[in-house]
PDB file of C-alpha atoms in Angstrom:
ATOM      1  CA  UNK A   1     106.920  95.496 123.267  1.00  0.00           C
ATOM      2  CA  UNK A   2     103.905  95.289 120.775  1.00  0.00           C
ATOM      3  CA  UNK A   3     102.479  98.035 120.216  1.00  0.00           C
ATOM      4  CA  UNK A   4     102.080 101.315 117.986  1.00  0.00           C
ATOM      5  CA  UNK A   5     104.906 103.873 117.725  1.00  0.00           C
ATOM      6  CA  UNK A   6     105.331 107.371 116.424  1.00  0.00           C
ATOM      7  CA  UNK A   7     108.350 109.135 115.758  1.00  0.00           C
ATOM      8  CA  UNK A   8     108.950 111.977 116.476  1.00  0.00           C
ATOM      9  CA  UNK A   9     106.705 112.875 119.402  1.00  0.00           C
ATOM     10  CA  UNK A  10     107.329 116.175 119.929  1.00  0.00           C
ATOM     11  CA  UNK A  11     108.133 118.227 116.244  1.00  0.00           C
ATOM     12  CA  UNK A  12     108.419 121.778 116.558  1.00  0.00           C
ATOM     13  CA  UNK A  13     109.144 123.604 112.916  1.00  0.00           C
ATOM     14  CA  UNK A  14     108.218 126.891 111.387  1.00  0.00           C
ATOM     15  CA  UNK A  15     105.336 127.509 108.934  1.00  0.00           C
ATOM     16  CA  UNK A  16     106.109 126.947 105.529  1.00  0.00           C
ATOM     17  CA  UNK A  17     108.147 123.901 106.470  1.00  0.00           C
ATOM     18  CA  UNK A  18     107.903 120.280 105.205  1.00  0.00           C
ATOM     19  CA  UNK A  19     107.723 117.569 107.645  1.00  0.00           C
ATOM     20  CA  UNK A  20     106.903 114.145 108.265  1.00  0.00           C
ATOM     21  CA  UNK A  21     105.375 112.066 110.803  1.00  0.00           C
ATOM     22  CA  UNK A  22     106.032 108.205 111.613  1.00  0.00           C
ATOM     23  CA  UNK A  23     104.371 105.410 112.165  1.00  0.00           C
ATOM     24  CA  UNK A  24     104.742 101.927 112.648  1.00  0.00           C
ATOM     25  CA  UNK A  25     103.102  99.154 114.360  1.00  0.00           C
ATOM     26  CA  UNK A  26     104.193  95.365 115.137  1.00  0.00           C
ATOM     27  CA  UNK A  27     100.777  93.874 115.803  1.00  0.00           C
ATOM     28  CA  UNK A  28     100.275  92.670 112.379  1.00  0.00           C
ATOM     29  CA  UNK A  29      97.114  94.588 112.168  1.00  0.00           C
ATOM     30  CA  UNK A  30      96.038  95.123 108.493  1.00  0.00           C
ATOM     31  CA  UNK A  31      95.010  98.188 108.981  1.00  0.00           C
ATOM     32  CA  UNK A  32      95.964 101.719 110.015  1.00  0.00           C
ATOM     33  CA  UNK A  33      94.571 105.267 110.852  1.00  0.00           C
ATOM     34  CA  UNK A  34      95.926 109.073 111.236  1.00  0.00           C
ATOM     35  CA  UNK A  35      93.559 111.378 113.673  1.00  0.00           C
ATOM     36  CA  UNK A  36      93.950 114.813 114.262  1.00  0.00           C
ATOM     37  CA  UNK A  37      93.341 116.201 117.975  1.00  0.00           C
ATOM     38  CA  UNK A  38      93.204 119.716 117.966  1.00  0.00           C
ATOM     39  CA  UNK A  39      93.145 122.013 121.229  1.00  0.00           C
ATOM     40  CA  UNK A  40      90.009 121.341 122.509  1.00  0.00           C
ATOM     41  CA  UNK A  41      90.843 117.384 122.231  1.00  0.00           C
ATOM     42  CA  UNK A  42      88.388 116.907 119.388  1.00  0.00           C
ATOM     43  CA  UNK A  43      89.491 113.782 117.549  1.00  0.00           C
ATOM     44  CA  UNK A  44      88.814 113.435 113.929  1.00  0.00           C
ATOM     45  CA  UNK A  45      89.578 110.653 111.369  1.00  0.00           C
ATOM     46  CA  UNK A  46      92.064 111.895 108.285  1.00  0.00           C
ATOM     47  CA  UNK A  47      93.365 108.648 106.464  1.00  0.00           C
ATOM     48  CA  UNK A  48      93.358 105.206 106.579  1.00  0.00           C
ATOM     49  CA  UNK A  49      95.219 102.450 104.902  1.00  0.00           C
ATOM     50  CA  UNK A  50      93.764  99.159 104.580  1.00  0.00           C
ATOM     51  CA  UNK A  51      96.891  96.235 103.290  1.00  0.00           C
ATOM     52  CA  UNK A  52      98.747  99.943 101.699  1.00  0.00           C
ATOM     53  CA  UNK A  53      95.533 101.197 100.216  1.00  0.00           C
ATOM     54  CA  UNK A  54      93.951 104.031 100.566  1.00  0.00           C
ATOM     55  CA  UNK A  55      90.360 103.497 102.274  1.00  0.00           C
ATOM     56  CA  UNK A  56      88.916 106.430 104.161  1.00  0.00           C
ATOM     57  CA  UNK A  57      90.303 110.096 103.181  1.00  0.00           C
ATOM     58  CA  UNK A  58      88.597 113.049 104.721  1.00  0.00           C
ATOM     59  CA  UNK A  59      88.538 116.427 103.634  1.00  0.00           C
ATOM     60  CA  UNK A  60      91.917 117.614 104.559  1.00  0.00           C
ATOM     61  CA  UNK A  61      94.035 119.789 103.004  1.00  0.00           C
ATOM     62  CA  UNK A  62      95.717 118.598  99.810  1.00  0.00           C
ATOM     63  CA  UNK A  63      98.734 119.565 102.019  1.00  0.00           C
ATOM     64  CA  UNK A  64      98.695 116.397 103.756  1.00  0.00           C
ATOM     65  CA  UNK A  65      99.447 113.360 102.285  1.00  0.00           C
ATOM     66  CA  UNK A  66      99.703 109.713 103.196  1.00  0.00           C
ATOM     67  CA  UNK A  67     101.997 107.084 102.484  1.00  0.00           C
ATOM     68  CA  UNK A  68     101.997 103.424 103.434  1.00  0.00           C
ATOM     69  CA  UNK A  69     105.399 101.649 102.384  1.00  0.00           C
ATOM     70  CA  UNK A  70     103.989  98.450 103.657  1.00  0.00           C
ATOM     71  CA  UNK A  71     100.895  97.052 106.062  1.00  0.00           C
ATOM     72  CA  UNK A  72     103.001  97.559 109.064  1.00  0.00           C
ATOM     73  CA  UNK A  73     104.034 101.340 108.494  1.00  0.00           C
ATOM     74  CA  UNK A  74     101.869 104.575 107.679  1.00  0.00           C
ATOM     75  CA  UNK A  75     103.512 107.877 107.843  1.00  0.00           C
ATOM     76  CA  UNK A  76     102.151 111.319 107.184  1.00  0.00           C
ATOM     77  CA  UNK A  77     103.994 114.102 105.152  1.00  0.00           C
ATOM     78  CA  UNK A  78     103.135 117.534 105.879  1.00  0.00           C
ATOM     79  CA  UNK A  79     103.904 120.474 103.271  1.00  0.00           C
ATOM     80  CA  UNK A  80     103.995 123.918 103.802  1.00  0.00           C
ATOM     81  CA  UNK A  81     102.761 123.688 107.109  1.00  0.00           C
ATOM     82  CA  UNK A  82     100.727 126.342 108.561  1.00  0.00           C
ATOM     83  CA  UNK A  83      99.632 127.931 112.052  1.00  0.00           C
ATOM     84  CA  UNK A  84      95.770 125.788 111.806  1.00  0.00           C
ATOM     85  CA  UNK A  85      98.593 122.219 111.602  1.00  0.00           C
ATOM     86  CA  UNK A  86      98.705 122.629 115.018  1.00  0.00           C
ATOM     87  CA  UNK A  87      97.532 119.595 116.983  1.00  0.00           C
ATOM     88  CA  UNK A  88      98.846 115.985 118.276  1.00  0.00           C
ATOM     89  CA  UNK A  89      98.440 113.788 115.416  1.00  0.00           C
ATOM     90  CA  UNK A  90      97.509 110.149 116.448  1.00  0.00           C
ATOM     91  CA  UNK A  91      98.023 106.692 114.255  1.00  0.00           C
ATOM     92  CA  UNK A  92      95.945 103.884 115.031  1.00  0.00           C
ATOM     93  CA  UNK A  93      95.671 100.142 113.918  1.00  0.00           C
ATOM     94  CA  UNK A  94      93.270  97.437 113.606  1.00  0.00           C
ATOM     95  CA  UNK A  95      93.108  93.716 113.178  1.00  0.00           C
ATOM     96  CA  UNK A  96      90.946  92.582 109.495  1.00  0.00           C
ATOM     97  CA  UNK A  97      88.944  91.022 112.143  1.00  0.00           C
ATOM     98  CA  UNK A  98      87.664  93.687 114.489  1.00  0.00           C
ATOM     99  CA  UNK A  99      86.805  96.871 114.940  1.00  0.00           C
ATOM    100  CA  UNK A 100      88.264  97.773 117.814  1.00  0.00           C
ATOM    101  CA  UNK A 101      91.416 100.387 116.928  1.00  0.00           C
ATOM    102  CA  UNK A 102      95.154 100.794 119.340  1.00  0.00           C
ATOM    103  CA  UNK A 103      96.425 104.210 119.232  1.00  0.00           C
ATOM    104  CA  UNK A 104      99.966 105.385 119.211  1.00  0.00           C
ATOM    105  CA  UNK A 105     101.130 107.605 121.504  1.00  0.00           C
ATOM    106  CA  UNK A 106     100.723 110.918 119.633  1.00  0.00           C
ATOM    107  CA  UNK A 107     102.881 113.932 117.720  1.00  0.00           C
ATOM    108  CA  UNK A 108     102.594 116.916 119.442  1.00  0.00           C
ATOM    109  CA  UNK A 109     103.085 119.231 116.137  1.00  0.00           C
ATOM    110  CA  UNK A 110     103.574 123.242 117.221  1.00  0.00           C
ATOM    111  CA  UNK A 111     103.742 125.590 114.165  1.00  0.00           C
ATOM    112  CA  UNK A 112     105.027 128.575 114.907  1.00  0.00           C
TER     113      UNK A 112
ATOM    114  CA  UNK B   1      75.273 111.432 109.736  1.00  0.00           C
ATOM    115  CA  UNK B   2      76.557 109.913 112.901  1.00  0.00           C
ATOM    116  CA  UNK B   3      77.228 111.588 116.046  1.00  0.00           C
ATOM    117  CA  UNK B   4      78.651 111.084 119.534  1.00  0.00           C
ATOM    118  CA  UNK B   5      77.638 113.477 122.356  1.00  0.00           C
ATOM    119  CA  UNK B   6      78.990 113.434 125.704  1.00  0.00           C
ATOM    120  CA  UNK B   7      78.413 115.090 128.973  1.00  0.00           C
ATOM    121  CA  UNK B   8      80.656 118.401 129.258  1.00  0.00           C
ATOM    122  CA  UNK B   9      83.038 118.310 131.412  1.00  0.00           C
ATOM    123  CA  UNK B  10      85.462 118.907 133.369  1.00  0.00           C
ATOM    124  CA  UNK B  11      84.328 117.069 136.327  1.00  0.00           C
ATOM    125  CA  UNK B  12      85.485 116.707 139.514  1.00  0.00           C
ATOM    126  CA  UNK B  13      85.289 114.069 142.291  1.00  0.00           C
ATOM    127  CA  UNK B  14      86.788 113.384 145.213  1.00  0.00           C
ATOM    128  CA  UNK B  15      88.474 109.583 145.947  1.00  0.00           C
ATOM    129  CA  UNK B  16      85.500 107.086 146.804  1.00  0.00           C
ATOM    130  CA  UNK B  17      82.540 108.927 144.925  1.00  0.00           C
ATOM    131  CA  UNK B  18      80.617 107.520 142.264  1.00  0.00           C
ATOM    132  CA  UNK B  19      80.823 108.330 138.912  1.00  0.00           C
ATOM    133  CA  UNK B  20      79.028 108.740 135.393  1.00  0.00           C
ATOM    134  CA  UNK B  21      79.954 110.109 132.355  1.00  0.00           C
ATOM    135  CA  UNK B  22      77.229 110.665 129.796  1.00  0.00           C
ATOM    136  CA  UNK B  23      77.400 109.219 126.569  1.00  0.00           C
ATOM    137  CA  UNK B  24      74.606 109.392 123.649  1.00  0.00           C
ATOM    138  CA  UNK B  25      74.459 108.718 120.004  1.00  0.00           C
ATOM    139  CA  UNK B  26      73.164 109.362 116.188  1.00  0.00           C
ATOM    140  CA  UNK B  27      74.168 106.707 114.148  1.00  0.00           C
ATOM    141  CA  UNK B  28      72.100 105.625 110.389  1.00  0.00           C
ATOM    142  CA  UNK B  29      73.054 101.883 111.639  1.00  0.00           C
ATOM    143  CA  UNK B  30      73.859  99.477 114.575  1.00  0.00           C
ATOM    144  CA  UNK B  31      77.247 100.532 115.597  1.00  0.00           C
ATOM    145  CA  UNK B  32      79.821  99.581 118.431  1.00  0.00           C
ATOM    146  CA  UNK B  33      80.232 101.368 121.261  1.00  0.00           C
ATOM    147  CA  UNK B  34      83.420 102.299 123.243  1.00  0.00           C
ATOM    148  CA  UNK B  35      84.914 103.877 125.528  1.00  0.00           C
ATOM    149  CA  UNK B  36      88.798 104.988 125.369  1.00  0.00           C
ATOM    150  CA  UNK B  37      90.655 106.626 127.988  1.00  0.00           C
ATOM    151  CA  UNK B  38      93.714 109.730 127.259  1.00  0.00           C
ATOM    152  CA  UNK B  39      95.926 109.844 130.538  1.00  0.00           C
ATOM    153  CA  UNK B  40      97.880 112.985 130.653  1.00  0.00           C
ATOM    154  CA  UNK B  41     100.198 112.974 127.725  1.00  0.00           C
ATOM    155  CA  UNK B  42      99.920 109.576 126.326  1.00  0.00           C
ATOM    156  CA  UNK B  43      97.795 107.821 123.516  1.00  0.00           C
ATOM    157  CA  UNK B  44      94.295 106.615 123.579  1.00  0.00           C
ATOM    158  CA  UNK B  45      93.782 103.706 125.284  1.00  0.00           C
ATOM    159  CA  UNK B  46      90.562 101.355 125.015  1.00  0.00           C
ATOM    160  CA  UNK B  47      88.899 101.098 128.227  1.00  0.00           C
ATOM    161  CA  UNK B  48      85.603  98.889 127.067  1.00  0.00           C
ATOM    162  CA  UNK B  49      83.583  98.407 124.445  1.00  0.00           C
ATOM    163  CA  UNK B  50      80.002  96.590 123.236  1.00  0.00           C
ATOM    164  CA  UNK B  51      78.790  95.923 120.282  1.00  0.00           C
ATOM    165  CA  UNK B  52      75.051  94.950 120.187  1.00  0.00           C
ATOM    166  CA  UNK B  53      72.024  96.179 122.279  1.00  0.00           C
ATOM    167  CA  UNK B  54      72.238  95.069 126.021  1.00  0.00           C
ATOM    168  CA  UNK B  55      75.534  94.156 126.231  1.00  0.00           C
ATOM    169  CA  UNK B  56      77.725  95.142 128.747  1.00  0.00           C
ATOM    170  CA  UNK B  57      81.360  96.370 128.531  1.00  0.00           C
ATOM    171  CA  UNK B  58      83.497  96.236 131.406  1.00  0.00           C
ATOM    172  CA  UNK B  59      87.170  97.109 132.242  1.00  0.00           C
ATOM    173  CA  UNK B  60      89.250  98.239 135.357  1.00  0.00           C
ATOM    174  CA  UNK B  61      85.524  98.249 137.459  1.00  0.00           C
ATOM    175  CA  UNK B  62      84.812 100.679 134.724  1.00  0.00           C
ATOM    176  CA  UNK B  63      81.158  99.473 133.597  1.00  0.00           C
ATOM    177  CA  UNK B  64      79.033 100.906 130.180  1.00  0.00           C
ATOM    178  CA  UNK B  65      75.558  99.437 128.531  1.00  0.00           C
ATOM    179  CA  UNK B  66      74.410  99.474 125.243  1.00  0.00           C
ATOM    180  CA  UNK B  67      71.018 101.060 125.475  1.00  0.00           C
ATOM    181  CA  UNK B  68      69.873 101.200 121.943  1.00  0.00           C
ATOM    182  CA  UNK B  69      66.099 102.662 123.178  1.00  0.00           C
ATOM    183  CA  UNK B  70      67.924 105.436 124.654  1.00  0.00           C
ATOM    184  CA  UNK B  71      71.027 105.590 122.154  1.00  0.00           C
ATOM    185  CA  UNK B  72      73.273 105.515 125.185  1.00  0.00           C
ATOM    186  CA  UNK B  73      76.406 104.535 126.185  1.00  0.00           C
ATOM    187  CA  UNK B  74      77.041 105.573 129.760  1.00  0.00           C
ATOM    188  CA  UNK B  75      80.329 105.058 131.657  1.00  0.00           C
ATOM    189  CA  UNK B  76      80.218 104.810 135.453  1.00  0.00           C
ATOM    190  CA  UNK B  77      82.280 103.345 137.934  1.00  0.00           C
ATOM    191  CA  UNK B  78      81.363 102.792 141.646  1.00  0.00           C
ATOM    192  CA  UNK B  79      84.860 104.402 143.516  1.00  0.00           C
ATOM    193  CA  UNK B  80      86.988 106.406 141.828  1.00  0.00           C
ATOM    194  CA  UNK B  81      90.617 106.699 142.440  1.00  0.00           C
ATOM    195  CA  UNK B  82      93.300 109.370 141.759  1.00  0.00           C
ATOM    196  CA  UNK B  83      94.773 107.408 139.393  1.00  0.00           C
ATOM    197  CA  UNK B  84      91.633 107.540 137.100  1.00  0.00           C
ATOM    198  CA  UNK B  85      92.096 111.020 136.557  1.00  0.00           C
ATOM    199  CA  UNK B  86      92.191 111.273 132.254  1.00  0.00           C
ATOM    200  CA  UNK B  87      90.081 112.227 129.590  1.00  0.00           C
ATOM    201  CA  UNK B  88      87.159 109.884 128.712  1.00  0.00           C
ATOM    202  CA  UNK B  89      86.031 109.721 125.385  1.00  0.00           C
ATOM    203  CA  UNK B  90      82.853 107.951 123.719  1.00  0.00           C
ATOM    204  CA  UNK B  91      82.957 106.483 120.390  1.00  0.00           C
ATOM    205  CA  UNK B  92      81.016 104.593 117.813  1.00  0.00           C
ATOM    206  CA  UNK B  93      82.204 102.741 114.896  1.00  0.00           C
ATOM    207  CA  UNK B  94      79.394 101.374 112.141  1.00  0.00           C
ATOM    208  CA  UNK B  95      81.614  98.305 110.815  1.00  0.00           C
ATOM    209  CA  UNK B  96      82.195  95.506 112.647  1.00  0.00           C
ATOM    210  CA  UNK B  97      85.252  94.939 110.865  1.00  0.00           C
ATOM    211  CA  UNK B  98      88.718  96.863 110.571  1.00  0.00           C
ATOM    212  CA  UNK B  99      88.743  99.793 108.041  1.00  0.00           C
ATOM    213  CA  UNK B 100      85.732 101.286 110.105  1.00  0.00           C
ATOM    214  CA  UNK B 101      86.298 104.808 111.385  1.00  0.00           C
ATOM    215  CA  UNK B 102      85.651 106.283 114.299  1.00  0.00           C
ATOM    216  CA  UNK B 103      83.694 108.779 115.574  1.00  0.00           C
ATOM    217  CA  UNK B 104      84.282 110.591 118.821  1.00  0.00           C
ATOM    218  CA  UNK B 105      82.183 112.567 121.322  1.00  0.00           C
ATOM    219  CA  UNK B 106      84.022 115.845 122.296  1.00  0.00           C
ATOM    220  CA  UNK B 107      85.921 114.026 125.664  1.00  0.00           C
ATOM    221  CA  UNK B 108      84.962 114.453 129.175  1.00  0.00           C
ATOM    222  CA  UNK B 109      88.072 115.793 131.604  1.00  0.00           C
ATOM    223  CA  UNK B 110      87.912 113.962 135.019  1.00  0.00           C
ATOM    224  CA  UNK B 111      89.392 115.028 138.068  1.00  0.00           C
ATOM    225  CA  UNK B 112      89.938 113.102 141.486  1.00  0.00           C
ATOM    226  CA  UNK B 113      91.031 114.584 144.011  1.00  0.00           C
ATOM    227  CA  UNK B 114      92.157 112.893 147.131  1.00  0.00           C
TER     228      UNK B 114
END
């Protein structure tokens, strides 16, 4: 299937903790996005990665960080997590020719 | 800066009715429109879009204009089924090209009931 994938999609951990979140995405978009959705289903733009570059970076926390291994893959490392990390994290792609974004399916990140 | 401002939810509707969803926008440009849809526990998915005054997205017998006069981008849809029970979310972007973020209203939680 074509389409964007996240691994893992549930991730459970404790705070302090260093994780990481996948993605990875077979459409041979040039482009990719993380969001943040927090409780209330507010969704707000964190990175994105234009051909492994960095492009847009919001204020997060210095605590996240961003890494793009090549134009098909974007994954997000999380240090020393804390309660607030709570959300579902969603990656995105899109095409050099549009602006019209696919979504993963989501990490469902609980800090406890 | 740019803003996205839906109707608060959660609404509910039985099968058959009619339905809109609010949408209206700030933006310091011309930016598209869309529309995504968030079925329980999955991903966003795009449901329409538009991109310049007047046009008209459509999806699914989902329907939404680009009113730039009124800086609206309302969703509605004639007969709602069960099956469109999700959350609806409104969304600009200012490029036209990838690399363009987007910005979301808060998402509007729709319930059909049979």
């Amino acid at each position: 299937d074509t389409a964007v994938s996240q691994t893992p999609k549930y991730l459970v951990t404790q705070m302090g903790n260093d994780k990481s979140i996948k993605c990875e995405q077979n459409l041979g978009h040039d482009t990719m996005y993380w969001y943040k959705q927090d409780s209330k289903k507010f969704l707000k733009i964190m990175f994105s990665y234009n051909n492994k570059e960095l492009i847009i970076n919001e204020t997060v926390p210095n605590r996240f960080s961003p890494k793009s291994p090549d134009k098909a893959h974007l994954n997000l490392h999380i240090n020393s997590l804390e309660l607030g990390d709570s959300a579902v994290y969603f990656c995105a792609s899109s095409p050099s020719y549009s602006n019209t974004q696919y979504f993963g399916p989501g990490t469902r990140l609980t800090v406890l | 800066g740019n803003s996205v401002t839906q109707m608060e939810g959660p609404v509910t509707l039985s099968e058959e009715a009619f339905l809109t969803i609010n949408c209206t926008y700030t933006a310091t440009g011309y930016p598209s429109l869309f529309w995504y849809v968030q079925y329980p526990g999955e991903g966003l998915q795009l449901l329409l879009k538009a991109t310049k005054a007047d046009d008209k997205g459509s999806n699914k017998g989902f329907e939404a204009t680009y009113r730039k006069e009124t800086t609206s981008f309302h969703l509605e849809k004639g007969s709602v089924q069960v099956s469109d029970s999700a959350v609806y979310f409104c969304a600009l972007s200012l490029g036209e090209t990838s690399g363009s973020r987007l910005t979301f209203g808060e998402g509007t939680q729709l319930t059909v009931n049979p």
